[in-house]
Short mmCIF file of C-alpha atoms in Angstrom, two decimals:
data_model
loop_
_atom_site.label_atom_id
_atom_site.label_comp_id
_atom_site.label_asym_id
_atom_site.label_seq_id
_atom_site.Cartn_x
_atom_site.Cartn_y
_atom_site.Cartn_z
CA UNK A 17 18.61 -87.93 -17.88
CA UNK A 18 21.36 -87.01 -15.96
CA UNK A 19 22.08 -84.27 -18.28
CA UNK A 20 18.37 -83.10 -17.85
CA UNK A 21 18.15 -83.22 -14.78
CA UNK A 22 21.67 -81.11 -14.37
CA UNK A 23 20.48 -78.57 -16.76
CA UNK A 24 17.11 -78.66 -14.94
CA UNK A 25 18.98 -77.64 -11.68
CA UNK A 26 20.52 -74.91 -13.31
CA UNK A 27 18.30 -73.36 -14.92
CA UNK A 28 16.45 -73.92 -11.34
CA UNK A 29 18.67 -72.01 -9.68
CA UNK A 30 19.28 -69.30 -12.06
CA UNK A 31 15.96 -68.83 -11.21
CA UNK A 32 16.49 -67.93 -7.78
CA UNK A 33 19.06 -65.95 -8.22
CA UNK A 34 16.79 -63.72 -9.96
CA UNK A 35 14.28 -63.61 -8.04
CA UNK A 36 16.67 -62.49 -4.97
CA UNK A 37 18.24 -59.83 -7.07
CA UNK A 38 14.84 -58.53 -8.08
CA UNK A 39 13.40 -58.88 -3.72
CA UNK A 40 16.99 -57.26 -3.24
CA UNK A 41 16.92 -54.24 -5.76
CA UNK A 42 13.36 -53.97 -4.81
CA UNK A 43 13.54 -53.61 -1.33
CA UNK A 44 16.49 -50.94 -1.88
CA UNK A 45 13.92 -49.20 -3.95
CA UNK A 46 11.94 -48.91 -1.53
CA UNK A 47 14.86 -47.42 0.65
CA UNK A 48 15.77 -44.61 -1.66
CA UNK A 49 11.92 -43.57 -1.57
CA UNK A 50 11.24 -43.74 2.06
CA UNK A 51 14.51 -41.75 2.78
CA UNK A 52 14.04 -39.24 0.01
CA UNK A 53 10.92 -38.71 1.07
CA UNK A 54 12.24 -38.02 4.77
CA UNK A 55 14.66 -36.41 3.48
CA UNK A 56 12.23 -33.81 1.83
CA UNK A 57 10.28 -33.48 4.45
CA UNK A 58 12.91 -33.00 6.73
CA UNK A 59 13.90 -29.91 4.69
CA UNK A 60 10.10 -28.58 3.94
CA UNK A 61 10.62 -28.18 7.39
CA UNK A 62 13.78 -26.94 8.11
CA UNK A 63 12.54 -24.12 5.31
CA UNK A 64 9.20 -23.43 7.09
CA UNK A 65 10.31 -23.63 11.01
CA UNK A 66 10.05 -20.10 13.15
CA UNK A 67 10.32 -21.15 16.56
CA UNK A 68 8.27 -17.44 17.07
CA UNK A 69 5.01 -18.97 15.19
CA UNK A 70 1.70 -18.73 16.88
CA UNK A 71 -1.91 -18.20 16.09
CA UNK A 72 -0.81 -14.30 15.59
CA UNK A 73 1.26 -15.52 13.29
CA UNK A 74 -0.57 -18.17 11.03
CA UNK A 75 -3.75 -15.67 11.21
CA UNK A 76 -1.63 -12.73 9.65
CA UNK A 77 -0.64 -15.32 7.29
CA UNK A 78 -3.96 -16.14 6.12
CA UNK A 79 -5.46 -12.88 6.31
CA UNK A 80 -1.76 -11.77 4.25
CA UNK A 81 -3.95 -11.14 0.76
CA UNK A 82 -6.55 -9.07 2.29
CA UNK A 83 -4.17 -6.80 3.99
CA UNK A 84 -2.87 -6.49 0.29
CA UNK A 85 -5.78 -5.84 -1.49
CA UNK A 86 -6.20 -2.63 1.78
CA UNK A 87 -2.93 -1.49 0.93
CA UNK A 88 -3.77 -1.16 -3.03
CA UNK A 89 -7.47 0.43 -2.27
CA UNK A 90 -5.91 2.73 0.34
CA UNK A 91 -3.19 4.10 -1.93
CA UNK A 92 -4.85 4.70 -4.73
CA UNK A 93 -8.55 6.20 -3.36
CA UNK A 94 -5.86 8.24 -0.79
CA UNK A 95 -6.69 11.16 -3.99
CA UNK A 96 -10.24 10.60 -3.04
CA UNK A 97 -10.39 11.29 0.23
CA UNK A 98 -8.28 13.60 0.77
CA UNK A 99 -11.02 15.46 -2.26
CA UNK A 100 -13.84 14.15 -0.09
CA UNK A 101 -12.46 16.11 3.12
CA UNK A 102 -12.43 19.20 0.82
CA UNK A 103 -14.87 19.42 -0.89
CA UNK A 104 -17.02 18.07 2.88
CA UNK A 105 -15.17 21.09 4.67
CA UNK A 106 -15.82 24.18 1.63
CA UNK A 107 -19.83 22.99 1.26
CA UNK A 108 -19.83 23.83 5.47
CA UNK A 109 -17.88 27.22 4.56
CA UNK A 110 -20.12 27.86 1.90
CA UNK A 111 -23.59 27.63 4.23
CA UNK A 112 -22.16 29.30 6.94
CA UNK A 113 -20.88 32.55 4.87
CA UNK A 114 -23.76 32.81 2.22
CA UNK A 115 -26.69 31.30 4.80
CA UNK A 116 -25.54 31.64 8.26
CA UNK A 117 -23.43 34.51 8.24
CA UNK A 118 -26.26 37.19 7.04
CA UNK A 119 -28.77 36.54 10.04
CA UNK A 120 -25.85 36.82 12.48
CA UNK A 121 -25.14 40.02 11.51
CA UNK A 122 -29.13 41.39 11.03
CA UNK A 123 -29.92 39.97 14.79
CA UNK A 124 -27.30 38.90 16.62
CA UNK A 125 -25.47 41.68 19.36
CA UNK A 126 -22.33 43.21 18.50
CA UNK A 127 -20.63 41.56 20.74
CA UNK A 128 -21.55 37.79 19.97
CA UNK A 129 -20.82 39.15 16.13
CA UNK A 130 -17.40 39.87 17.24
CA UNK A 131 -16.93 36.29 18.97
CA UNK A 132 -17.90 34.70 15.85
CA UNK A 133 -16.47 36.12 14.14
CA UNK A 134 -13.41 35.76 15.97
CA UNK A 135 -12.90 32.44 17.27
CA UNK A 136 -15.03 31.22 13.21
CA UNK A 137 -12.55 32.79 11.36
CA UNK A 138 -8.93 31.52 13.96
CA UNK A 139 -10.97 28.06 14.13
CA UNK A 140 -11.24 27.83 10.35
CA UNK A 141 -7.37 29.19 9.29
CA UNK A 142 -6.10 26.48 12.28
CA UNK A 143 -7.94 23.32 10.05
CA UNK A 144 -6.78 24.90 7.00
CA UNK A 145 -2.97 25.14 8.32
CA UNK A 146 -2.54 22.03 9.85
CA UNK A 147 -4.38 20.05 6.77
CA UNK A 148 -2.39 21.78 4.41
CA UNK A 149 0.60 20.83 6.44
CA UNK A 150 -0.50 17.23 7.00
CA UNK A 151 -0.82 16.20 3.65
CA UNK A 152 2.35 17.54 2.05
CA UNK A 153 4.51 17.49 5.41
CA UNK A 154 6.78 14.30 4.69
CA UNK A 155 6.80 12.05 7.43
CA UNK A 156 10.08 11.47 7.12
CA UNK A 157 12.10 8.65 5.99
CA UNK A 158 15.36 7.17 7.19
CA UNK A 159 18.31 6.88 5.33
CA UNK A 160 18.79 4.63 2.60
CA UNK A 161 22.89 4.46 2.74
CA UNK A 162 24.82 3.01 5.55
CA UNK A 163 25.62 5.31 8.34
CA UNK A 164 26.82 5.89 11.87
CA UNK A 165 23.73 5.04 13.50
CA UNK A 166 24.23 2.21 16.48
CA UNK A 167 21.42 0.47 17.78
CA UNK A 168 19.03 -0.17 14.93
CA UNK A 169 18.14 -2.90 12.88
CA UNK A 170 17.50 -3.83 9.65
CA UNK A 171 13.87 -3.65 7.98
CA UNK A 172 13.32 -7.04 6.07
CA UNK A 173 11.06 -5.40 3.34
CA UNK A 174 13.76 -1.85 2.44
CA UNK A 175 16.30 -4.49 3.39
CA UNK A 176 17.86 -0.88 5.30
CA UNK A 177 18.73 0.31 8.82
CA UNK A 178 15.97 0.92 10.92
CA UNK A 179 16.33 3.15 13.73
CA UNK A 180 14.45 3.15 16.47
CA UNK A 181 10.74 3.63 16.59
CA UNK A 182 11.12 3.42 13.03
CA UNK A 183 8.45 0.76 11.04
CA UNK A 184 7.53 0.04 7.49
CA UNK A 185 4.39 1.03 5.69
CA UNK A 186 3.25 -1.38 3.02
CA UNK A 187 1.10 1.50 1.31
CA UNK A 188 4.06 3.59 0.83
CA UNK A 189 6.11 0.88 0.32
CA UNK A 190 8.97 2.72 3.04
CA UNK A 191 9.73 2.56 6.29
CA UNK A 192 8.42 5.87 8.20
CA UNK A 193 10.26 7.39 11.69
CA UNK A 194 8.50 7.31 14.66
CA UNK A 195 5.32 5.65 12.20
CA UNK A 196 2.16 6.12 14.21
CA UNK A 197 -0.49 4.97 11.30
CA UNK A 198 -1.34 5.53 7.14
CA UNK A 199 -3.89 8.24 6.92
CA UNK A 200 -5.88 7.90 4.36
CA UNK A 201 -7.97 10.71 4.66
CA UNK A 202 -4.12 12.86 4.32
CA UNK A 203 -2.57 10.57 1.71
CA UNK A 204 0.21 10.87 3.75
CA UNK A 205 1.93 8.37 6.74
CA UNK A 206 1.71 10.25 10.23
CA UNK A 207 5.03 9.98 11.70
CA UNK A 208 7.82 12.21 13.05
CA UNK A 209 7.53 15.26 11.21
CA UNK A 210 3.12 15.86 10.39
CA UNK A 211 2.33 13.97 13.82
CA UNK A 212 1.45 17.52 15.10
CA UNK A 213 -0.33 18.89 12.18
CA UNK A 214 -2.47 15.87 11.85
CA UNK A 215 -3.33 15.39 16.04
CA UNK A 216 -3.78 19.80 15.41
CA UNK A 217 -6.44 19.16 12.98
CA UNK A 218 -8.00 16.06 14.36
CA UNK A 219 -8.47 19.12 17.43
CA UNK A 220 -9.78 21.64 15.89
CA UNK A 221 -11.78 19.98 13.08
CA UNK A 222 -13.54 18.87 16.30
CA UNK A 223 -13.47 22.51 17.96
CA UNK A 224 -14.83 23.69 14.57
CA UNK A 225 -17.31 21.16 14.76
CA UNK A 226 -18.61 21.31 18.37
CA UNK A 227 -18.72 24.95 17.42
CA UNK A 228 -21.31 24.70 14.67
CA UNK A 229 -23.35 22.20 16.02
CA UNK A 230 -23.77 24.17 19.58
CA UNK A 231 -24.26 27.30 17.67
CA UNK A 232 -26.47 26.28 15.05
CA UNK A 233 -28.95 23.92 17.62
CA UNK A 234 -31.84 26.83 17.22
CA UNK A 235 -31.66 27.13 13.39
CA UNK A 236 -31.87 23.45 13.55
CA UNK A 237 -34.39 23.20 15.14
CA UNK A 238 -36.05 25.81 13.15
CA UNK A 239 -35.38 24.46 10.65
CA UNK A 240 -36.21 20.79 10.32
CA UNK A 241 -39.88 22.32 11.46
CA UNK A 242 -39.78 24.38 8.40
CA UNK A 243 -39.79 21.06 6.53
CA UNK A 244 -42.11 19.59 8.30
CA UNK A 245 -44.90 22.32 8.12
CA UNK A 246 -43.61 21.82 3.58
CA UNK A 247 -43.85 19.01 3.59
CA UNK A 248 -47.71 19.13 5.14
CA UNK A 249 -47.95 22.05 3.20
CA UNK A 250 -47.30 19.92 -0.23
CA UNK A 251 -49.81 17.94 0.67
CA UNK A 252 -52.03 19.73 1.31
CA UNK A 253 -51.69 21.54 -1.80
CA UNK A 254 -51.56 18.40 -3.51
CA UNK A 255 -54.75 17.15 -2.26
CA UNK A 256 -56.67 20.43 -3.87
CA UNK A 257 -55.06 20.82 -6.71
CA UNK A 258 -56.55 17.19 -7.76
CA UNK A 259 -60.58 19.08 -6.71
CA UNK A 260 -59.67 21.36 -9.33
CA UNK A 261 -59.16 21.21 -13.06
CA UNK A 262 -55.80 21.35 -15.26
CA UNK A 263 -55.30 24.76 -15.45
CA UNK A 264 -55.72 26.13 -12.25
CA UNK A 265 -52.36 25.40 -10.29
CA UNK A 266 -52.07 26.94 -6.60
CA UNK A 267 -49.12 29.14 -6.59
CA UNK A 268 -46.35 27.09 -4.33
CA UNK A 269 -46.24 27.67 -0.40
CA UNK A 270 -42.28 27.96 0.12
CA UNK A 271 -40.00 30.05 -2.71
CA UNK A 272 -36.51 27.97 -3.85
CA UNK A 273 -34.27 29.98 -1.63
CA UNK A 274 -36.40 28.58 1.39
CA UNK A 275 -36.12 25.28 0.63
CA UNK A 276 -32.35 25.98 0.38
CA UNK A 277 -31.11 27.59 2.78
CA UNK A 278 -33.65 25.45 5.42
CA UNK A 279 -31.85 21.86 4.50
CA UNK A 280 -28.85 23.27 4.15
CA UNK A 281 -29.18 24.56 7.64
CA UNK A 282 -30.14 20.87 8.26
CA UNK A 283 -27.58 19.56 6.19
CA UNK A 284 -24.51 21.99 8.14
CA UNK A 285 -25.52 20.55 11.52
CA UNK A 286 -25.99 16.53 11.52
CA UNK A 287 -22.62 16.42 8.66
CA UNK A 288 -20.94 18.60 12.02
CA UNK A 289 -22.34 16.45 14.94
CA UNK A 290 -21.41 13.45 13.24
CA UNK A 291 -18.00 14.85 12.47
CA UNK A 292 -17.84 15.57 16.29
CA UNK A 293 -18.56 12.16 17.42
CA UNK A 294 -16.27 10.49 15.05
CA UNK A 295 -13.25 12.55 14.80
CA UNK A 296 -14.20 13.86 18.48
CA UNK A 297 -13.17 10.03 19.74
CA UNK A 298 -10.50 9.65 17.12
CA UNK A 299 -8.92 13.26 18.73
CA UNK A 300 -9.25 11.33 22.63
CA UNK A 301 -7.08 8.31 21.60
CA UNK A 302 -4.27 10.17 20.05
CA UNK A 303 -4.61 12.55 22.88
CA UNK A 304 -4.18 9.78 25.66
CA UNK A 305 -0.79 8.09 23.10
CA UNK A 306 0.85 11.75 23.69
CA UNK A 307 0.20 11.99 27.16
CA UNK A 308 1.81 7.98 27.99
CA UNK A 309 4.23 8.79 25.29
CA UNK A 310 3.29 6.41 22.36
CA UNK A 311 1.96 6.19 19.23
CA UNK A 312 -0.36 3.44 17.57
CA UNK A 313 1.96 0.28 16.94
CA UNK A 314 3.64 1.72 19.98
CA UNK A 315 0.73 1.25 21.89
CA UNK A 316 0.40 -2.69 20.78
CA UNK A 317 3.86 -3.52 21.45
CA UNK A 318 4.06 -2.61 24.65
CA UNK A 319 1.38 -4.33 25.62
CA UNK A 320 2.12 -7.58 24.22
CA UNK A 321 5.78 -6.77 25.26
CA UNK A 322 4.26 -6.12 28.65
CA UNK A 323 2.24 -9.99 28.58
CA UNK A 324 5.17 -11.35 27.70
CA UNK A 325 7.34 -10.36 30.72
CA UNK A 326 4.53 -10.48 33.16
CA UNK A 327 3.87 -14.88 32.28
CA UNK A 328 8.01 -14.68 32.78
CA UNK A 329 7.65 -13.46 35.54
CA UNK A 330 10.33 -10.72 35.52
CA UNK A 331 7.49 -8.00 35.58
CA UNK A 332 5.29 -6.92 38.34
CA UNK A 333 2.32 -7.14 37.72
CA UNK A 334 1.17 -4.21 40.19
CA UNK A 335 3.31 -1.75 39.24
CA UNK A 336 2.78 -2.29 35.46
CA UNK A 337 -1.07 -2.27 35.72
CA UNK A 338 -1.05 0.50 38.44
CA UNK A 339 -2.17 -1.70 41.74
CA UNK A 340 -0.54 -1.65 44.85
CA UNK A 341 0.65 -4.56 46.89
CA UNK A 342 -1.87 -2.66 49.33
CA UNK A 343 -3.18 -6.84 50.76
CA UNK A 344 0.09 -8.72 50.68
CA UNK A 345 1.15 -10.12 54.17
CA UNK A 346 4.07 -7.79 56.16
CA UNK A 347 5.79 -11.48 56.86
CA UNK A 348 5.94 -12.52 53.30
CA UNK A 349 8.73 -10.91 51.60
CA UNK A 350 7.49 -9.74 48.16
CA UNK A 351 9.15 -10.67 45.03
CA UNK A 352 12.27 -8.57 43.83
CA UNK A 353 10.41 -7.34 40.45
CA UNK A 354 11.40 -4.52 37.74
CA UNK A 355 8.42 -2.09 36.46
CA UNK A 356 7.60 -2.32 32.78
CA UNK A 357 7.96 1.42 31.79
CA UNK A 358 8.13 3.48 27.97
CA UNK A 359 11.80 4.89 27.49
CA UNK A 360 10.39 7.40 25.78
CA UNK A 361 7.82 9.17 27.77
CA UNK A 362 9.05 11.76 30.43
CA UNK A 363 5.57 12.39 31.96
CA UNK A 364 2.47 13.56 31.27
CA UNK A 365 3.25 16.94 31.22
CA UNK A 366 6.16 16.87 29.31
CA UNK A 367 5.78 14.38 27.18
CA UNK A 368 2.71 17.36 25.25
CA UNK A 369 6.01 19.58 25.88
CA UNK A 370 8.12 17.58 23.88
CA UNK A 371 5.11 16.72 21.41
CA UNK A 372 3.70 20.14 20.94
CA UNK A 373 7.89 21.65 20.32
CA UNK A 374 6.87 24.04 23.76
CA UNK A 375 10.50 24.99 24.85
CA UNK A 376 9.54 28.31 26.70
CA UNK A 377 5.99 29.73 27.69
CA UNK A 378 5.19 32.05 24.81
CA UNK A 379 5.29 28.93 22.83
CA UNK A 380 1.76 28.10 24.07
CA UNK A 381 0.99 30.77 22.51
CA UNK A 382 3.47 31.60 19.71
CA UNK A 383 3.13 27.56 18.41
CA UNK A 384 0.06 26.38 19.28
CA UNK A 385 -2.47 28.58 19.46
CA UNK A 386 -1.16 30.50 16.65
CA UNK A 387 0.13 28.67 13.30
CA UNK A 388 3.21 27.43 13.19
CA UNK A 389 5.77 25.62 10.65
CA UNK A 390 8.68 24.92 13.31
CA UNK A 391 9.81 21.43 13.69
CA UNK A 392 9.87 18.58 16.57
CA UNK A 393 12.17 17.76 18.73
CA UNK A 394 15.29 15.82 17.08
CA UNK A 395 15.64 13.98 13.76
CA UNK A 396 14.14 10.89 14.50
CA UNK A 397 16.86 8.61 13.91
CA UNK A 398 18.35 9.02 17.86
CA UNK A 399 16.34 10.30 21.01
CA UNK A 400 18.05 12.23 22.69
CA UNK A 401 16.71 14.05 26.25
CA UNK A 402 14.98 17.15 24.24
CA UNK A 403 16.11 20.90 26.17
CA UNK A 404 11.97 21.19 27.72
CA UNK A 405 12.28 18.51 29.61
CA UNK A 406 14.00 18.79 33.37
CA UNK A 407 15.00 15.00 34.07
CA UNK A 408 13.77 12.08 33.27
CA UNK A 409 13.43 8.43 35.04
CA UNK A 410 15.82 5.78 34.08
CA UNK A 411 13.71 3.00 32.90
CA UNK A 412 14.24 -0.23 35.35
CA UNK A 413 13.00 -2.19 32.08
CA UNK A 414 12.28 -0.90 28.57
CA UNK A 415 12.19 -2.08 24.89
#
């Protein structure tokens, strides 16, 4: 009897020990799982952590697939856009030579004929020259090998030195010196070496479209009225033909040549007016950027940097926006704040001289009003003071 009790007690003790060991192992396994979970969560946060992360970064990440699609579509359709520009421009030139020029030679005075021939051909030569140079001239790329450049950063995509004012083009997949933007109508980036060609093409194309719109306004009104008269007579002719037998067909009121002439004039005026409005707005925007010594990308960067420094109280809001401290009390000391300035701006007039490459007064004729393949100032790798700039104000605070 006692032996059975002892055996039962031993079995119970062994069972209790097994239960205790199972609980300890179970608790230990749970602790290990929790530790692995916290460790994995910490690793994930460390990989994704960025002190500069904000709403803009999150939006850029969400729209990254759309950016990728736009970049690839723009890359492959660049040739189509260039062909479209050449085709539309050629159609306007053909209409002018075939339809309008004979009419001008027959009806205008000799003085107006000389004006139209001189200005029209000069404007056409400037458009063709600058467009050809803009699409064939490389915008400039930084060297991929190591060099002696100082104060450069490293492009995260090219893994190569990136000089000042250089940005990476996701469409060309290369860094571009003094990049402004990638233009699909050129199938090329607008950068240091072809920025002047791009702006000159926009300017002269706008001037040519305005010239055609103003010169062809009376012709457009007459052609539009003639087309409306054609439609009215066509309706009357169909009504007369409906009351006659099938073998009695009335003669046409307008010939094919007349119809083509009037429709070509309407097409010319509508297309030139539309391009003048759209391209004129773009030209004015780039003219404002050139006046400030900025590119399209630098405009965005400078605005963001100015806002960031204003929030920190390091930049005078009044000076950076052009306002003054006129309403401040005289007995209250004004805070000593720095003024935000663009380090690549030399003043409005000097910015235009640097951009156009005007070193002496005769260059306004030989380099601006006539086709000129001269190179811009500098190499795009460093930004020293150009020789045409007499003096430069040192920026108190710049990026």
